[in-house]
Short mmCIF file of C-alpha atoms in Angstrom, two decimals:
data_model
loop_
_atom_site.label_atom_id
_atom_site.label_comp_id
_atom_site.label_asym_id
_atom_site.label_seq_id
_atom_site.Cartn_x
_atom_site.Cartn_y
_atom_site.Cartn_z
CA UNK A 1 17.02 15.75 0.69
CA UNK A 2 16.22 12.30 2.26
CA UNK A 3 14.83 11.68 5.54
CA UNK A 4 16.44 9.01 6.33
CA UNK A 5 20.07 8.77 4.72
CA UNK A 6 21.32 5.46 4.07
CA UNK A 7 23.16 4.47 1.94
CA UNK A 8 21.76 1.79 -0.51
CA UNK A 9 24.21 -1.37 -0.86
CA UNK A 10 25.06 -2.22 -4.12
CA UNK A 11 24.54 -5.68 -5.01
CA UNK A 12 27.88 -7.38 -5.24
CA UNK A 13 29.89 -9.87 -3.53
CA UNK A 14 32.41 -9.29 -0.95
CA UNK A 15 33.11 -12.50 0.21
CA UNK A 16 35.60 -14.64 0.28
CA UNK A 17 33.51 -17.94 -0.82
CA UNK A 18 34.60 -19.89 -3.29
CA UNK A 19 34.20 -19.44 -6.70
CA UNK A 20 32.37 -15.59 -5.17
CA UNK A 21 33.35 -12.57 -7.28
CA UNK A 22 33.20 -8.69 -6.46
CA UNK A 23 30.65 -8.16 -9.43
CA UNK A 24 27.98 -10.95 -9.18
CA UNK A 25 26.67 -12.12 -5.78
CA UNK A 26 27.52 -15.74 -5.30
CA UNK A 27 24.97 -18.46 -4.47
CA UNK A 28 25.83 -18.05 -0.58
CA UNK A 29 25.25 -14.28 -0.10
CA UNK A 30 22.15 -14.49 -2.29
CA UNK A 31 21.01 -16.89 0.12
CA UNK A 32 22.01 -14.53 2.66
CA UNK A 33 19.96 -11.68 1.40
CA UNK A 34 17.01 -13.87 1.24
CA UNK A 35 17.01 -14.44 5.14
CA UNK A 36 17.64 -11.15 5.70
CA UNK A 37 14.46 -10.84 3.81
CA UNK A 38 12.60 -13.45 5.91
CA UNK A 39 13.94 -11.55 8.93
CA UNK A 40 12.69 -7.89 7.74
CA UNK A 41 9.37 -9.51 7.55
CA UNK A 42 8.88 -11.40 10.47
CA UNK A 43 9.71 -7.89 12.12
CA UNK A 44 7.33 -5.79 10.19
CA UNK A 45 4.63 -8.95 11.31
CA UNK A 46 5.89 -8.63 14.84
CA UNK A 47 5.28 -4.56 14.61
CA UNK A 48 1.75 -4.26 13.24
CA UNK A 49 0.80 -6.66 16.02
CA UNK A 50 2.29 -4.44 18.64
CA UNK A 51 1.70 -1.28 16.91
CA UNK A 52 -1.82 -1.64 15.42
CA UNK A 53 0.04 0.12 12.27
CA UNK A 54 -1.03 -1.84 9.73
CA UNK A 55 -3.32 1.09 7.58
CA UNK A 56 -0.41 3.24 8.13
CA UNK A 57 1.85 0.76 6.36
CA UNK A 58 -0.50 0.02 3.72
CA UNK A 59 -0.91 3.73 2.94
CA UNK A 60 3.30 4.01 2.77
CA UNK A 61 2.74 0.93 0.14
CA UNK A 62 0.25 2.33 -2.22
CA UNK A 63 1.49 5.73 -2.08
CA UNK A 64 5.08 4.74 -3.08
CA UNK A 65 3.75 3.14 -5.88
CA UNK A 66 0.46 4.23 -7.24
CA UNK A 67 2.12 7.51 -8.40
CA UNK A 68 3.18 5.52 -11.46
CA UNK A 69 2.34 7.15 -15.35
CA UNK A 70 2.46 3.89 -17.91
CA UNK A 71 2.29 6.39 -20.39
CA UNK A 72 5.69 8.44 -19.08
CA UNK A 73 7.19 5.50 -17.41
CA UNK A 74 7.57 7.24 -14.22
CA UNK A 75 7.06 7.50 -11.06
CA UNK A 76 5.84 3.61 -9.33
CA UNK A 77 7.98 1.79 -6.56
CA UNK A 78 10.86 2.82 -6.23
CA UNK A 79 11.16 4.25 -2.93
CA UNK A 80 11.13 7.82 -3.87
CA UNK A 81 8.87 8.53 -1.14
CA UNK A 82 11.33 9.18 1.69
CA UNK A 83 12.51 12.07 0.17
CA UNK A 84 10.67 15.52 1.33
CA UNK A 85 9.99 16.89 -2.29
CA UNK A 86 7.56 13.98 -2.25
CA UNK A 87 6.72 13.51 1.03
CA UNK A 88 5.77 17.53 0.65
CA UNK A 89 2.49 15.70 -1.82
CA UNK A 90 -0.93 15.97 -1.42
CA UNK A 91 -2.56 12.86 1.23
CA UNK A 92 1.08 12.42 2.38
CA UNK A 93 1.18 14.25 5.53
CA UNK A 94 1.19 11.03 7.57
CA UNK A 95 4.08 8.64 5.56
CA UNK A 96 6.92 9.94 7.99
CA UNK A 97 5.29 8.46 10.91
CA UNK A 98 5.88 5.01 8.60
CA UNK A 99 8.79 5.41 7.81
CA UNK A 100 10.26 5.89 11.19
CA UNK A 101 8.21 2.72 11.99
CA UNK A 102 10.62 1.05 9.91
CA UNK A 103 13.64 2.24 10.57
CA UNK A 104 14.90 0.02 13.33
CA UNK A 105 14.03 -2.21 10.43
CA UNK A 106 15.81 -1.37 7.91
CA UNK A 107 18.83 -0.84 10.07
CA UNK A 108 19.20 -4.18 11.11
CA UNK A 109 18.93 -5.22 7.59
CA UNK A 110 20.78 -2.90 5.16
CA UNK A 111 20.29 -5.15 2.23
CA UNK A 112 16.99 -4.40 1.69
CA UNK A 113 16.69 -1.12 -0.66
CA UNK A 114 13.59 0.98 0.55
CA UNK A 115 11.45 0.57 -2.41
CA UNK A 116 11.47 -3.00 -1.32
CA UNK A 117 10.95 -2.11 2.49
CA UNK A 118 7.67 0.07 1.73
CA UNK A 119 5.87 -2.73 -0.42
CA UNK A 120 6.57 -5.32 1.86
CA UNK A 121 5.57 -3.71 4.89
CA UNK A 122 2.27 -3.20 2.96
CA UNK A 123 2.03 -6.96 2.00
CA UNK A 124 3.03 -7.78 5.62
CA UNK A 125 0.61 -5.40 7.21
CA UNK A 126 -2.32 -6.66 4.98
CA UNK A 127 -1.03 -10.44 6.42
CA UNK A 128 -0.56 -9.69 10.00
CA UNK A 129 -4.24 -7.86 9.80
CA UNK A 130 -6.26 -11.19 8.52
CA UNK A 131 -6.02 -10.66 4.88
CA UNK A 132 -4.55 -12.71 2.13
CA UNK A 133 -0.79 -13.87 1.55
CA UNK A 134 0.64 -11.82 -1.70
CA UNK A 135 2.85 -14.10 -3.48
CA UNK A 136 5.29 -10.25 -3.97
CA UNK A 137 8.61 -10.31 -5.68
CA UNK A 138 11.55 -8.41 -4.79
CA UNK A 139 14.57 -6.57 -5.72
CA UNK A 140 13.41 -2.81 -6.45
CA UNK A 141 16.52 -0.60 -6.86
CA UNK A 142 15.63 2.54 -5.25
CA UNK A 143 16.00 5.72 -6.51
CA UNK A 144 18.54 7.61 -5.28
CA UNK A 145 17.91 11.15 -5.07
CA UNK A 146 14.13 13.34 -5.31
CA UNK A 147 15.10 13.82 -9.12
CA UNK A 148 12.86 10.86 -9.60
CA UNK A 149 10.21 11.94 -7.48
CA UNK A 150 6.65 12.28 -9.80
CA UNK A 151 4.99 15.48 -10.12
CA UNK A 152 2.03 16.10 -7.27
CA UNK A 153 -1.27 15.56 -7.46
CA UNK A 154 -0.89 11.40 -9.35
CA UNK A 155 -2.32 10.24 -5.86
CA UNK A 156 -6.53 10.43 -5.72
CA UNK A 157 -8.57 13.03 -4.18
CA UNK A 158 -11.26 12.39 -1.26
CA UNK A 159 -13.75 14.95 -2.44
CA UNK A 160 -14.77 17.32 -5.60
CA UNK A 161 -13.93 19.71 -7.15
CA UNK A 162 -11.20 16.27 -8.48
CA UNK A 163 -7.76 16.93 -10.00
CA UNK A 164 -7.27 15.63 -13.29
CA UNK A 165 -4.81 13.59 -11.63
CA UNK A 166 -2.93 12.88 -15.22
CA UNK A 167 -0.60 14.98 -17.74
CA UNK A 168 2.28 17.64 -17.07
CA UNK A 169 0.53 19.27 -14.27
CA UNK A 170 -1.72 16.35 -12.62
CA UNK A 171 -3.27 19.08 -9.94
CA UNK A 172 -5.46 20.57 -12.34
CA UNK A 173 -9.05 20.58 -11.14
CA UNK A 174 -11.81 19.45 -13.46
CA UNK A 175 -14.97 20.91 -11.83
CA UNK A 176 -17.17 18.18 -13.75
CA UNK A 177 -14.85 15.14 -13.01
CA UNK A 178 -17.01 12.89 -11.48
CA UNK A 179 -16.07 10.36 -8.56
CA UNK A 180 -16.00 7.49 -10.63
CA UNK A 181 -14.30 9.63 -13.47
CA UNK A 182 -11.51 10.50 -11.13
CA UNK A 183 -10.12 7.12 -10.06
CA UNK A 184 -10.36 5.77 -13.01
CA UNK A 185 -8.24 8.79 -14.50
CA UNK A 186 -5.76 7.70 -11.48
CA UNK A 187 -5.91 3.85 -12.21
CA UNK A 188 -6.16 3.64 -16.03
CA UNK A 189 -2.93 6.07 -16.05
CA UNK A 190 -1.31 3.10 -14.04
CA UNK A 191 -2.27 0.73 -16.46
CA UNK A 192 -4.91 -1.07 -14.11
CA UNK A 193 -8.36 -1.91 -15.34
CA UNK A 194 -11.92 -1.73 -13.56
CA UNK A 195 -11.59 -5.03 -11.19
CA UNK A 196 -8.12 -3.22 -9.77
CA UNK A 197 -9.74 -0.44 -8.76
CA UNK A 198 -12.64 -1.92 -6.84
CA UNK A 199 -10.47 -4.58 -5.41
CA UNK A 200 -7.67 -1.92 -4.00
CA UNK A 201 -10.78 -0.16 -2.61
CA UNK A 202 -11.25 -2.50 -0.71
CA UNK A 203 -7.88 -1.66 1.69
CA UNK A 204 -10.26 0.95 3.23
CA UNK A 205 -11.27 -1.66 5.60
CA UNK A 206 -8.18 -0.87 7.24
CA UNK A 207 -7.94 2.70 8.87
CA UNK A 208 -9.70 5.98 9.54
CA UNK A 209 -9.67 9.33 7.54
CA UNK A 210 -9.37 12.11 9.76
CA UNK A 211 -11.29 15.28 9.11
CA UNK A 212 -8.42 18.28 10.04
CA UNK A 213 -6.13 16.21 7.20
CA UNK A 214 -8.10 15.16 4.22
CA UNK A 215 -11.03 18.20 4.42
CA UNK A 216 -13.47 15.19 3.09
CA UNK A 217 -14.38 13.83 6.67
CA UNK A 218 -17.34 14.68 7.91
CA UNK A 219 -16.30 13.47 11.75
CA UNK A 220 -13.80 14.38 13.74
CA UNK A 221 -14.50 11.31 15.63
CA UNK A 222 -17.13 7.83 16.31
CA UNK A 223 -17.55 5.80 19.04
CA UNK A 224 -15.37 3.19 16.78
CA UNK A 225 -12.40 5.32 16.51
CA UNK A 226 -12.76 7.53 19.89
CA UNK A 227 -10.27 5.35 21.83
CA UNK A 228 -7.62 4.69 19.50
CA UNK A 229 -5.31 2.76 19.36
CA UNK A 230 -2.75 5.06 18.06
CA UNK A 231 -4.19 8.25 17.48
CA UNK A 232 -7.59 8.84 18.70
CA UNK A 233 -10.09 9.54 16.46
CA UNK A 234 -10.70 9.52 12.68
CA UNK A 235 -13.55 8.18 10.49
CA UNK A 236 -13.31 4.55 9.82
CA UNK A 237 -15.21 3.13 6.99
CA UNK A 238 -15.84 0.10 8.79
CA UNK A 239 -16.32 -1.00 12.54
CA UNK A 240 -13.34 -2.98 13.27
CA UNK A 241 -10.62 -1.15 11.34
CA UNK A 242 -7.74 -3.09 12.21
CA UNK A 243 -9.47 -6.26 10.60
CA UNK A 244 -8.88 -6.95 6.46
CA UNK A 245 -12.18 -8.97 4.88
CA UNK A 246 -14.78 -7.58 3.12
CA UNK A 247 -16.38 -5.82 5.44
CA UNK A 248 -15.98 -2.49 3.33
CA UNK A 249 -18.25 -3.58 0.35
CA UNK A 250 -20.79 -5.24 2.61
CA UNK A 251 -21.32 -1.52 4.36
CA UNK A 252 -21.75 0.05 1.06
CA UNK A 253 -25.02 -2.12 0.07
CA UNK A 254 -25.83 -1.83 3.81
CA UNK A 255 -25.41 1.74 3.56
CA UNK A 256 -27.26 2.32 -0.08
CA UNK A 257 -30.31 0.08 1.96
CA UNK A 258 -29.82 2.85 5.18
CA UNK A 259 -28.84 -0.38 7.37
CA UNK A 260 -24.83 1.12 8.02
CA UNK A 261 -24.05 2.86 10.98
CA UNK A 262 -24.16 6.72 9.82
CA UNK A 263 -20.50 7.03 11.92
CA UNK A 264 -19.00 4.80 9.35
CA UNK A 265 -17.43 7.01 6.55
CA UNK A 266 -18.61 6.85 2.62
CA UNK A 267 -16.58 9.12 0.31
CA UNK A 268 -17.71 9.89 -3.13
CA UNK A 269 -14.71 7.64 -4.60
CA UNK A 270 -16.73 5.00 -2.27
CA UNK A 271 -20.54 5.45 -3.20
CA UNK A 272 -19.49 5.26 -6.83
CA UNK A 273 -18.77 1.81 -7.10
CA UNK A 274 -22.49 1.15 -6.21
CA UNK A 275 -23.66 4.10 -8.89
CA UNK A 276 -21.43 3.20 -11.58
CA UNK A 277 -22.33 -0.82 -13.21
CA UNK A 278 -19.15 -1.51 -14.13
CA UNK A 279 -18.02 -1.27 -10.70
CA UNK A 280 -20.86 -2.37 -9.19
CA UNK A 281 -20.67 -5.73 -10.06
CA UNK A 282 -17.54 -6.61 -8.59
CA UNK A 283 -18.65 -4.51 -5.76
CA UNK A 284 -22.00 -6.69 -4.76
CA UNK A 285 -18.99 -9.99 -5.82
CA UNK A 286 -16.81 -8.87 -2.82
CA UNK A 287 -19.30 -8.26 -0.69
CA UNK A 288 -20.71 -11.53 -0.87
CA UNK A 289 -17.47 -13.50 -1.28
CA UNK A 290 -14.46 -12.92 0.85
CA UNK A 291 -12.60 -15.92 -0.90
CA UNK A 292 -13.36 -14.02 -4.20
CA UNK A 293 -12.27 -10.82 -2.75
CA UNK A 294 -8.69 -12.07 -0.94
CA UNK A 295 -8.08 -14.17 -4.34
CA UNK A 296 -8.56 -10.55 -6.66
CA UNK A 297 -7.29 -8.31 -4.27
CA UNK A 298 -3.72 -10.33 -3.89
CA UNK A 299 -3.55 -10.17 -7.73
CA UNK A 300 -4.45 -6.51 -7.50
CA UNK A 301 -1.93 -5.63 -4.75
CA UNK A 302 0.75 -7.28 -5.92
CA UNK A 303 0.78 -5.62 -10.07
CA UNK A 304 0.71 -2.09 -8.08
CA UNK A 305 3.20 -3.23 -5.99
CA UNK A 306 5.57 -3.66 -9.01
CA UNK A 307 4.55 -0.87 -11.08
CA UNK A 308 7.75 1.10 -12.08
CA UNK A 309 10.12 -1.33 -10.18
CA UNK A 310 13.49 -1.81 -11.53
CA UNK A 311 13.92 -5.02 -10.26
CA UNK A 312 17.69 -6.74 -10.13
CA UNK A 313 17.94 -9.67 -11.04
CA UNK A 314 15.24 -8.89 -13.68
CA UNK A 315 12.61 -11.33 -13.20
CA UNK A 316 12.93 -10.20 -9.40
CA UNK A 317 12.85 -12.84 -6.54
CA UNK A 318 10.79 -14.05 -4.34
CA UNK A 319 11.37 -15.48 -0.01
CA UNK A 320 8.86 -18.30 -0.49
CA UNK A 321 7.88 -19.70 3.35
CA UNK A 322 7.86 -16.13 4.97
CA UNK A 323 4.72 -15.74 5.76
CA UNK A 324 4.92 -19.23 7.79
CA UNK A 325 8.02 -18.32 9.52
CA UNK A 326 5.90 -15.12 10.26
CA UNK A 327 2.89 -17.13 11.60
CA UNK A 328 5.11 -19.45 13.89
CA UNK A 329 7.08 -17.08 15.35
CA UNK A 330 4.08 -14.63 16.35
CA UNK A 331 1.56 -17.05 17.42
CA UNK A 332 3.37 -17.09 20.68
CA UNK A 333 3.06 -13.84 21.78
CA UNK A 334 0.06 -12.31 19.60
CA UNK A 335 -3.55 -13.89 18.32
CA UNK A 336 -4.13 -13.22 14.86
#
């Protein structure tokens, strides 16, 4: 069943344009679709400002999409995560609350298919929060019922005993799988490679973990998160966790030195990319380079963004100038 049922517009052209026909969409209503694009974006800008939803968006992103298995060739971003079989997954529990956010949205622009939606309300969100501009393409054909849904358990763990996170029955725990052993179980079966991993780790300095959800949290609350907005309380992993830099990395060496605030959170999955070299050197790279760290993590974001996509046309598309339009029309009412 889907929680929100509507139905996804086929790409075809009903007008009445000349030279137009009913099978390929004409020059005009591709056009068309693009502003409607522009428009969907804009809003999702205009709504994390208001909102202060921005980790929640990025979370609906990356969980759409970093179920993918290159091996299988399934799962990935296709907007399978509005149906309950997979919004019933593990580290889930919060994705409704997302995608009602963007409802109004999607409404107003019926073109866009929901696998698109979710990844750019992530890009958007990481945008409208500070971070870098992800050059994203579009034109993900969702899927259409929870038949394509992946199995539970592809999505990372917060604390040991790990699931294997891999194979026919990816919730098998491993009682010696190691922190850094289990996301790399969960990003090599994506296809991604070492820098990936540390650079997408770095979206945890946006949002809070909360302690009665993931069972990893030692806090039910800090003075950072006490207050809101949204929700009160959590464990943030940084102070101001509504801001995307670098901030993340810098509190891990701070934290490995006992300089970090003890309130700020530092899971397992987080320490290791100071214990394990490989990681560690892009780690201590972030941390003392934002420019480095918005240039890898926009690479980063935008290959999980399209893992799994069936994207029509092909070679996808892309709404160059949105994040401008964005930028104009919010500077009035909101400072970035």
């Amino acid at each position: 069943m889907e929680l929100y049922n509507s139905p996804l517009p086929k790409q075809r052209c009903t007008c009445t344009a000349p030279g137009s026909s009913r099978l390929l969409v004409c020059a005009q209503c591709r056009n068309a679709t693009k502003e409607s694009y522009r428009a969907a974006y804009v809003a999702i800008y205009e709504l994390v400002k208001a909102e202060k939803c921005a980790p929640l968006l990025v979370r609906l992103g990356w969980h759409d999409s970093g179920n993918y298995d290159d091996k299988t060739k399934s799962g990935g971003a296709n907007g399978s995560i509005r149906f309950e079989k997979e919004l019933g997954h593990n580290g889930n529990a919060a994705i409704p609350s997302a995608i009602a956010l963007l409802k109004p949205i999607k409404d107003r622009n019926p073109a866009i298919s929901y696998a698109d939606l979710f990844q750019m309300a992530s890009a958007a969100a990481i945008d409208a929060s500070g971070g870098p501009k992800i050059d994203m393409l579009y034109g993900r054909q969702s899927s259409h019922t929870d038949f394509e849904c992946p199995p539970n358990g592809r999505l990372p763990g917060a604390c040991a005993p790990f699931h294997k996170a891999v194979g026919a029955d990816p919730t098998e725990i491993d009682e010696n799988m190691t922190p850094a052993e289990h996301i790399r179980a969960v990003f090599y079966r994506m296809g991604l490679e070492d820098v990936d991993i540390v650079a997408l780790s770095g979206a945890h300095t946006l949002g809070r973990a909360y302690k009665d959800r993931s069972g990893a949290c030692p806090m039910a609350s800090t003075k950072y998160t006490a207050d809101g907005p949204g929700t009160k309380g959590g464990q943030s992993w940084t102070t101001d966790w509504l801001k995307f830099d670098n901030t993340y990395y810098q509190e891990l060496l701070k934290g490995e030195k006992g300089e970090s605030c003890p309130e700020l959170l530092k899971l397992a999955t987080d320490t290791c990319l100071l214990t394990d070299p490989a990681f560690r050197v892009y780690t201590e790279k972030f941390a003392n380079s934002q420019e480095d760290f918005f240039q890898q993590y926009a690479v980063s974001h935008k290959k999980l963004s399209e893992l799994g996509a069936r994207f029509d046309p092909h070679a996808g598309f892309s709404i160059e100038g949105t994040q401008g339009v964005a930028e104009r029309v919010v500077s009035t009412t909101y400072k970035k």
